PDB file of C-alpha atoms in Angstrom:
ATOM      1  CA  MET J   1      73.216 130.030  84.525  1.00 44.00           C
ATOM      2  CA  SER J   2      74.103 131.468  87.917  1.00 47.00           C
ATOM      3  CA  LYS J   3      76.665 134.110  88.686  1.00 47.00           C
ATOM      4  CA  TYR J   4      78.738 131.346  90.303  1.00 47.00           C
ATOM      5  CA  ALA J   5      78.915 129.168  87.185  1.00 45.00           C
ATOM      6  CA  SER J   6      82.273 130.493  86.052  1.00 45.00           C
ATOM      7  CA  ALA J   7      83.818 130.001  89.498  1.00 51.00           C
ATOM      8  CA  ILE J   8      82.720 126.398  90.008  1.00 61.00           C
ATOM      9  CA  LYS J   9      83.697 123.684  87.572  1.00 76.00           C
ATOM     10  CA  PRO J  10      81.816 120.408  87.126  1.00 84.00           C
ATOM     11  CA  LEU J  11      82.625 117.805  89.759  1.00 89.00           C
ATOM     12  CA  LEU J  12      83.041 114.084  89.117  1.00 94.00           C
ATOM     13  CA  VAL J  13      83.384 111.932  92.227  1.00 96.00           C
ATOM     14  CA  ASP J  14      84.283 108.304  91.473  1.00 97.00           C
ATOM     15  CA  GLU J  15      84.659 106.117  94.578  1.00 97.00           C
ATOM     16  CA  ARG J  16      84.165 102.525  95.656  1.00 97.00           C
ATOM     17  CA  ASN J  17      82.848 103.648  99.049  1.00 97.00           C
ATOM     18  CA  LEU J  18      79.516 105.500  99.227  1.00 96.00           C
ATOM     19  CA  SER J  19      80.459 107.434 102.371  1.00 96.00           C
ATOM     20  CA  HIS J  20      83.753 108.568 100.863  1.00 97.00           C
ATOM     21  CA  ALA J  21      81.975 109.698  97.690  1.00 97.00           C
ATOM     22  CA  TRP J  22      79.503 111.866  99.601  1.00 94.00           C
ATOM     23  CA  ALA J  23      82.293 113.172 101.844  1.00 95.00           C
ATOM     24  CA  ARG J  24      84.233 114.359  98.791  1.00 95.00           C
ATOM     25  CA  ALA J  25      81.132 116.078  97.415  1.00 93.00           C
ATOM     26  CA  PHE J  26      80.402 117.669 100.810  1.00 91.00           C
ATOM     27  CA  LEU J  27      83.966 118.974 101.173  1.00 92.00           C
ATOM     28  CA  HIS J  28      83.802 120.415  97.666  1.00 90.00           C
ATOM     29  CA  VAL J  29      80.630 122.311  98.570  1.00 86.00           C
ATOM     30  CA  ILE J  30      82.213 123.648 101.771  1.00 86.00           C
ATOM     31  CA  GLU J  31      85.357 124.740  99.911  1.00 88.00           C
ATOM     32  CA  HIS J  32      83.403 126.317  97.020  1.00 84.00           C
ATOM     33  CA  PRO J  33      80.448 128.204  98.499  1.00 81.00           C
ATOM     34  CA  GLY J  34      77.724 129.190  96.104  1.00 80.00           C
ATOM     35  CA  LYS J  35      74.274 128.186  95.037  1.00 79.00           C
ATOM     36  CA  GLU J  36      75.010 125.284  92.698  1.00 79.00           C
ATOM     37  CA  ILE J  37      77.450 122.736  91.345  1.00 76.00           C
ATOM     38  CA  SER J  38      76.465 121.744  87.877  1.00 80.00           C
ATOM     39  CA  PRO J  39      76.998 119.096  86.919  1.00 88.00           C
ATOM     40  CA  LEU J  40      77.751 117.076  90.024  1.00 90.00           C
ATOM     41  CA  ILE J  41      78.268 113.419  89.139  1.00 94.00           C
ATOM     42  CA  ILE J  42      78.772 110.788  91.833  1.00 95.00           C
ATOM     43  CA  SER J  43      79.746 107.294  90.722  1.00 96.00           C
ATOM     44  CA  VAL J  44      79.884 104.503  93.309  1.00 96.00           C
ATOM     45  CA  THR J  45      81.267 101.130  92.250  1.00 95.00           C
ATOM     46  CA  GLY J  46      81.772  99.268  95.538  1.00 91.00           C
ATOM     47  CA  PHE J  47      78.928  96.957  96.487  1.00 94.00           C
ATOM     48  CA  GLU J  48      78.656  93.983  98.820  1.00 95.00           C
ATOM     49  CA  ASP J  49      77.473  90.583  97.562  1.00 94.00           C
ATOM     50  CA  ASP J  50      73.967  91.422  98.825  1.00 96.00           C
ATOM     51  CA  GLY J  51      73.919  94.640  96.773  1.00 94.00           C
ATOM     52  CA  ALA J  52      74.483  97.004  99.707  1.00 94.00           C
ATOM     53  CA  ALA J  53      76.856  99.890  99.103  1.00 94.00           C
ATOM     54  CA  VAL J  54      80.216  99.761 100.884  1.00 96.00           C
ATOM     55  CA  GLU J  55      80.199 102.433 103.602  1.00 96.00           C
ATOM     56  CA  ASP J  56      82.441 103.795 106.332  1.00 96.00           C
ATOM     57  CA  GLU J  57      80.285 104.269 109.437  1.00 95.00           C
ATOM     58  CA  ARG J  58      82.638 106.886 110.939  1.00 96.00           C
ATOM     59  CA  VAL J  59      82.552 108.981 107.769  1.00 96.00           C
ATOM     60  CA  ARG J  60      78.780 108.567 107.407  1.00 94.00           C
ATOM     61  CA  GLY J  61      78.286 109.594 111.033  1.00 92.00           C
ATOM     62  CA  ALA J  62      80.491 112.658 110.597  1.00 93.00           C
ATOM     63  CA  LEU J  63      78.580 113.666 107.461  1.00 93.00           C
ATOM     64  CA  GLU J  64      75.226 113.224 109.185  1.00 91.00           C
ATOM     65  CA  LYS J  65      76.429 115.300 112.141  1.00 90.00           C
ATOM     66  CA  ALA J  66      77.722 118.094 109.878  1.00 90.00           C
ATOM     67  CA  LEU J  67      74.471 118.133 107.895  1.00 87.00           C
ATOM     68  CA  SER J  68      72.413 118.096 111.085  1.00 88.00           C
ATOM     69  CA  ILE J  69      74.312 121.109 112.440  1.00 87.00           C
ATOM     70  CA  LYS J  70      73.424 122.941 109.235  1.00 81.00           C
ATOM     71  CA  GLY J  71      69.795 121.796 109.554  1.00 82.00           C
ATOM     72  CA  LEU J  72      70.101 119.715 106.385  1.00 77.00           C
ATOM     73  CA  CYS J  73      70.145 116.137 107.638  1.00 72.00           C
ATOM     74  CA  CYS J  74      67.101 114.158 106.637  1.00 63.00           C
ATOM     75  CA  THR J  75      68.518 110.647 107.000  1.00 55.00           C
ATOM     76  CA  ASN J  76      66.656 108.174 109.148  1.00 58.00           C
ATOM     77  CA  ARG J  77      68.528 104.881 109.319  1.00 56.00           C
ATOM     78  CA  ASP J  78      65.616 103.024 110.927  1.00 47.00           C
ATOM     79  CA  ALA J  79      63.314 104.100 108.098  1.00 48.00           C
ATOM     80  CA  ASP J  80      66.002 103.129 105.586  1.00 53.00           C
ATOM     81  CA  ALA J  81      66.310  99.680 107.155  1.00 49.00           C
ATOM     82  CA  ARG J  82      62.527  99.149 107.183  1.00 44.00           C
ATOM     83  CA  ARG J  83      62.251 100.228 103.544  1.00 46.00           C
ATOM     84  CA  LEU J  84      65.006  97.830 102.463  1.00 47.00           C
ATOM     85  CA  THR J  85      63.511  94.842 104.271  1.00 49.00           C
ATOM     86  CA  ALA J  86      59.905  95.469 103.202  1.00 47.00           C
TER      87      ALA J  86
END
């Protein structure tokens, strides 16, 4: 258990939109600096008829930009698209 465990409570994010779910988790991390959130549970229930998660492109773009600034972004949409169609 880390020294931050008592300061950070478990986080449950329950959203229909994948981008909104990750945005809530990201904001929680920014507002509660430390080394861990445990447990962090993200539940996404909104899916299109083809099985794709419902997303908000503006929110996803903002998250990717914020992660990139921090040197943490590893998303490659072209690779994602190729993987899904393979």
